[in-house]
Amino acid sequence: MVARATKRPIRSKSVVEGLVKRAMERETDNVIDDGSLQVHEILPLEWLQQHTGEAFRVLDAEIAADYYDEYWLAGGRGSLKSSYVGTKIVHSIMNDGANGIQSNALVIRKVGNTLLDSVYAQCVWSIFQLGAGSYWQFRKAPLELIYRPTNQKIMFRGLDDPSKIRSIKLRRGHIGYLWFE
C-alpha cells in the first residue's frame, strides 16, 4: 500500500469541532435545483480516482463494476485504507442521492468511544475534500452525518453494545454501505 507523509489523521476533538464549525459557515455554488430538492453537484469518479492512492485504483474500478459484494482491505497504519473508504462512502452517498437512491451507511468500530476521533473525523475530512461541507449536517448525539438534500445518513456505532445496532430504524431508504473499521 502507498503511504503519503503529507496526510495525517485528525486526532484532536478541537480539530473535528473546527471542521464542523467551518461546514456550518461555508457557502458553495455547486447546487443543482430540480425545483423541489437541492443536490450537490457530484465530483466525477475520475476526480476520486486521481485523488486516491495508487493501491486503491484497481479496487475502485472493481467497485464501480460491481465486481464483488464485499471487500476486506489489508495494510498497516498509513496505508490510506480509512481515507479511501471514508471518501468512497461519502461520494457514493451523494451520488446515490443525485440518482434518487436512498442509501445510507453504517460505520462500526469495536469500541464506541473512539468513533469521533477516528472514522467520524475521517468522513468529515472527506466531505471537505469533496467540497461539500455546506451540504452536510454534523451531529454528535447521535453520532451521524446527514446529507441535507436527501436526508441520507452515515451512522457511527460501537460494538461495545451490540443491542444498539440491532435497533437501528431508518425513516427512509436502506443501509447500502457498511464499514467495519
PDB file of N, CA and C in Angstrom, residues 120-160:
ATOM      1  N   TYR A 120     -15.346   9.046  12.206  1.00  0.00           N
ATOM      2  CA  TYR A 120     -16.173  10.244  12.045  1.00  0.00           C
ATOM      3  C   TYR A 120     -15.313  11.391  11.513  1.00  0.00           C
ATOM      4  N   ALA A 121     -14.150  11.598  12.126  1.00  0.00           N
ATOM      5  CA  ALA A 121     -13.237  12.646  11.666  1.00  0.00           C
ATOM      6  C   ALA A 121     -12.792  12.385  10.231  1.00  0.00           C
ATOM      7  N   GLN A 122     -12.589  11.125   9.894  1.00  0.00           N
ATOM      8  CA  GLN A 122     -12.183  10.779   8.526  1.00  0.00           C
ATOM      9  C   GLN A 122     -13.276  11.135   7.525  1.00  0.00           C
ATOM     10  N   CYS A 123     -14.520  10.859   7.858  1.00  0.00           N
ATOM     11  CA  CYS A 123     -15.627  11.191   6.953  1.00  0.00           C
ATOM     12  C   CYS A 123     -15.819  12.706   6.843  1.00  0.00           C
ATOM     13  N   VAL A 124     -15.655  13.434   7.958  1.00  0.00           N
ATOM     14  CA  VAL A 124     -15.730  14.898   7.910  1.00  0.00           C
ATOM     15  C   VAL A 124     -14.637  15.433   7.002  1.00  0.00           C
ATOM     16  N   TRP A 125     -13.425  14.910   7.129  1.00  0.00           N
ATOM     17  CA  TRP A 125     -12.309  15.313   6.276  1.00  0.00           C
ATOM     18  C   TRP A 125     -12.667  15.057   4.805  1.00  0.00           C
ATOM     19  N   SER A 126     -13.247  13.890   4.520  1.00  0.00           N
ATOM     20  CA  SER A 126     -13.615  13.535   3.154  1.00  0.00           C
ATOM     21  C   SER A 126     -14.664  14.479   2.578  1.00  0.00           C
ATOM     22  N   ILE A 127     -15.625  14.863   3.402  1.00  0.00           N
ATOM     23  CA  ILE A 127     -16.666  15.791   2.961  1.00  0.00           C
ATOM     24  C   ILE A 127     -16.034  17.103   2.495  1.00  0.00           C
ATOM     25  N   PHE A 128     -15.071  17.599   3.268  1.00  0.00           N
ATOM     26  CA  PHE A 128     -14.410  18.851   2.886  1.00  0.00           C
ATOM     27  C   PHE A 128     -13.499  18.666   1.676  1.00  0.00           C
ATOM     28  N   GLN A 129     -12.882  17.505   1.544  1.00  0.00           N
ATOM     29  CA  GLN A 129     -12.062  17.237   0.367  1.00  0.00           C
ATOM     30  C   GLN A 129     -12.918  17.259  -0.902  1.00  0.00           C
ATOM     31  N   LEU A 130     -14.166  16.825  -0.783  1.00  0.00           N
ATOM     32  CA  LEU A 130     -15.082  16.804  -1.918  1.00  0.00           C
ATOM     33  C   LEU A 130     -15.774  18.153  -2.119  1.00  0.00           C
ATOM     34  N   GLY A 131     -15.493  19.130  -1.245  1.00  0.00           N
ATOM     35  CA  GLY A 131     -16.079  20.461  -1.383  1.00  0.00           C
ATOM     36  C   GLY A 131     -17.558  20.516  -1.073  1.00  0.00           C
ATOM     37  N   ALA A 132     -18.027  19.634  -0.195  1.00  0.00           N
ATOM     38  CA  ALA A 132     -19.463  19.517   0.063  1.00  0.00           C
ATOM     39  C   ALA A 132     -19.840  19.837   1.506  1.00  0.00           C
ATOM     40  N   GLY A 133     -19.001  20.555   2.231  1.00  0.00           N
ATOM     41  CA  GLY A 133     -19.239  20.809   3.653  1.00  0.00           C
ATOM     42  C   GLY A 133     -20.575  21.445   3.976  1.00  0.00           C
ATOM     43  N   SER A 134     -21.038  22.374   3.154  1.00  0.00           N
ATOM     44  CA  SER A 134     -22.287  23.062   3.472  1.00  0.00           C
ATOM     45  C   SER A 134     -23.527  22.212   3.178  1.00  0.00           C
ATOM     46  N   TYR A 135     -23.350  21.061   2.571  1.00  0.00           N
ATOM     47  CA  TYR A 135     -24.476  20.190   2.252  1.00  0.00           C
ATOM     48  C   TYR A 135     -24.685  19.090   3.285  1.00  0.00           C
ATOM     49  N   TRP A 136     -23.853  19.080   4.293  1.00  0.00           N
ATOM     50  CA  TRP A 136     -23.921  18.034   5.314  1.00  0.00           C
ATOM     51  C   TRP A 136     -24.212  18.640   6.679  1.00  0.00           C
ATOM     52  N   GLN A 137     -24.972  17.899   7.472  1.00  0.00           N
ATOM     53  CA  GLN A 137     -25.216  18.262   8.864  1.00  0.00           C
ATOM     54  C   GLN A 137     -24.367  17.329   9.716  1.00  0.00           C
ATOM     55  N   PHE A 138     -23.684  17.892  10.706  1.00  0.00           N
ATOM     56  CA  PHE A 138     -22.756  17.133  11.534  1.00  0.00           C
ATOM     57  C   PHE A 138     -23.354  17.005  12.932  1.00  0.00           C
ATOM     58  N   ARG A 139     -23.726  15.794  13.321  1.00  0.00           N
ATOM     59  CA  ARG A 139     -24.333  15.557  14.637  1.00  0.00           C
ATOM     60  C   ARG A 139     -23.395  14.746  15.516  1.00  0.00           C
ATOM     61  N   LYS A 140     -23.429  15.092  16.808  1.00  0.00           N
ATOM     62  CA  LYS A 140     -22.620  14.338  17.766  1.00  0.00           C
ATOM     63  C   LYS A 140     -23.470  13.442  18.656  1.00  0.00           C
ATOM     64  N   ALA A 141     -24.763  13.715  18.759  1.00  0.00           N
ATOM     65  CA  ALA A 141     -25.630  12.885  19.583  1.00  0.00           C
ATOM     66  C   ALA A 141     -26.969  12.726  18.879  1.00  0.00           C
ATOM     67  N   PRO A 142     -27.243  11.634  18.234  1.00  0.00           N
ATOM     68  CA  PRO A 142     -26.352  10.502  17.991  1.00  0.00           C
ATOM     69  C   PRO A 142     -25.279  10.890  16.972  1.00  0.00           C
ATOM     70  N   LEU A 143     -24.185  10.170  17.001  1.00  0.00           N
ATOM     71  CA  LEU A 143     -23.066  10.456  16.115  1.00  0.00           C
ATOM     72  C   LEU A 143     -23.451  10.043  14.695  1.00  0.00           C
ATOM     73  N   GLU A 144     -23.675  11.054  13.829  1.00  0.00           N
ATOM     74  CA  GLU A 144     -24.066  10.777  12.467  1.00  0.00           C
ATOM     75  C   GLU A 144     -23.827  12.000  11.590  1.00  0.00           C
ATOM     76  N   LEU A 145     -23.743  11.751  10.309  1.00  0.00           N
ATOM     77  CA  LEU A 145     -23.624  12.789   9.291  1.00  0.00           C
ATOM     78  C   LEU A 145     -24.848  12.666   8.411  1.00  0.00           C
ATOM     79  N   ILE A 146     -25.480  13.789   8.095  1.00  0.00           N
ATOM     80  CA  ILE A 146     -26.706  13.766   7.302  1.00  0.00           C
ATOM     81  C   ILE A 146     -26.492  14.609   6.050  1.00  0.00           C
ATOM     82  N   TYR A 147     -26.710  14.000   4.901  1.00  0.00           N
ATOM     83  CA  TYR A 147     -26.638  14.713   3.632  1.00  0.00           C
ATOM     84  C   TYR A 147     -27.956  15.464   3.482  1.00  0.00           C
ATOM     85  N   ARG A 148     -27.933  16.757   3.660  1.00  0.00           N
ATOM     86  CA  ARG A 148     -29.138  17.582   3.750  1.00  0.00           C
ATOM     87  C   ARG A 148     -30.089  17.498   2.558  1.00  0.00           C
ATOM     88  N   PRO A 149     -29.609  17.504   1.317  1.00  0.00           N
ATOM     89  CA  PRO A 149     -30.571  17.493   0.202  1.00  0.00           C
ATOM     90  C   PRO A 149     -31.495  16.280   0.187  1.00  0.00           C
ATOM     91  N   THR A 150     -31.038  15.131   0.661  1.00  0.00           N
ATOM     92  CA  THR A 150     -31.847  13.905   0.569  1.00  0.00           C
ATOM     93  C   THR A 150     -32.076  13.226   1.924  1.00  0.00           C
ATOM     94  N   ASN A 151     -31.505  13.776   2.980  1.00  0.00           N
ATOM     95  CA  ASN A 151     -31.606  13.214   4.338  1.00  0.00           C
ATOM     96  C   ASN A 151     -31.015  11.816   4.473  1.00  0.00           C
ATOM     97  N   GLN A 152     -30.059  11.487   3.619  1.00  0.00           N
ATOM     98  CA  GLN A 152     -29.349  10.219   3.774  1.00  0.00           C
ATOM     99  C   GLN A 152     -28.366  10.372   4.933  1.00  0.00           C
ATOM    100  N   LYS A 153     -28.074   9.259   5.611  1.00  0.00           N
ATOM    101  CA  LYS A 153     -27.239   9.319   6.805  1.00  0.00           C
ATOM    102  C   LYS A 153     -26.019   8.415   6.705  1.00  0.00           C
ATOM    103  N   ILE A 154     -24.978   8.848   7.392  1.00  0.00           N
ATOM    104  CA  ILE A 154     -23.856   7.970   7.717  1.00  0.00           C
ATOM    105  C   ILE A 154     -23.886   7.878   9.236  1.00  0.00           C
ATOM    106  N   MET A 155     -24.189   6.698   9.751  1.00  0.00           N
ATOM    107  CA  MET A 155     -24.329   6.483  11.190  1.00  0.00           C
ATOM    108  C   MET A 155     -23.079   5.785  11.723  1.00  0.00           C
ATOM    109  N   PHE A 156     -22.699   6.110  12.957  1.00  0.00           N
ATOM    110  CA  PHE A 156     -21.495   5.565  13.569  1.00  0.00           C
ATOM    111  C   PHE A 156     -21.883   4.864  14.862  1.00  0.00           C
ATOM    112  N   ARG A 157     -21.463   3.600  15.008  1.00  0.00           N
ATOM    113  CA  ARG A 157     -21.802   2.818  16.201  1.00  0.00           C
ATOM    114  C   ARG A 157     -20.594   2.005  16.650  1.00  0.00           C
ATOM    115  N   GLY A 158     -20.554   1.739  17.955  1.00  0.00           N
ATOM    116  CA  GLY A 158     -19.531   0.876  18.517  1.00  0.00           C
ATOM    117  C   GLY A 158     -20.093  -0.499  18.801  1.00  0.00           C
ATOM    118  N   LEU A 159     -19.252  -1.509  18.768  1.00  0.00           N
ATOM    119  CA  LEU A 159     -19.702  -2.870  19.045  1.00  0.00           C
ATOM    120  C   LEU A 159     -19.686  -3.204  20.533  1.00  0.00           C
ATOM    121  N   ASP A 160     -19.335  -2.224  21.379  1.00  0.00           N
ATOM    122  CA  ASP A 160     -19.326  -2.497  22.813  1.00  0.00           C
ATOM    123  C   ASP A 160     -20.743  -2.683  23.359  1.00  0.00           C
TER     124      ASP A 160
END
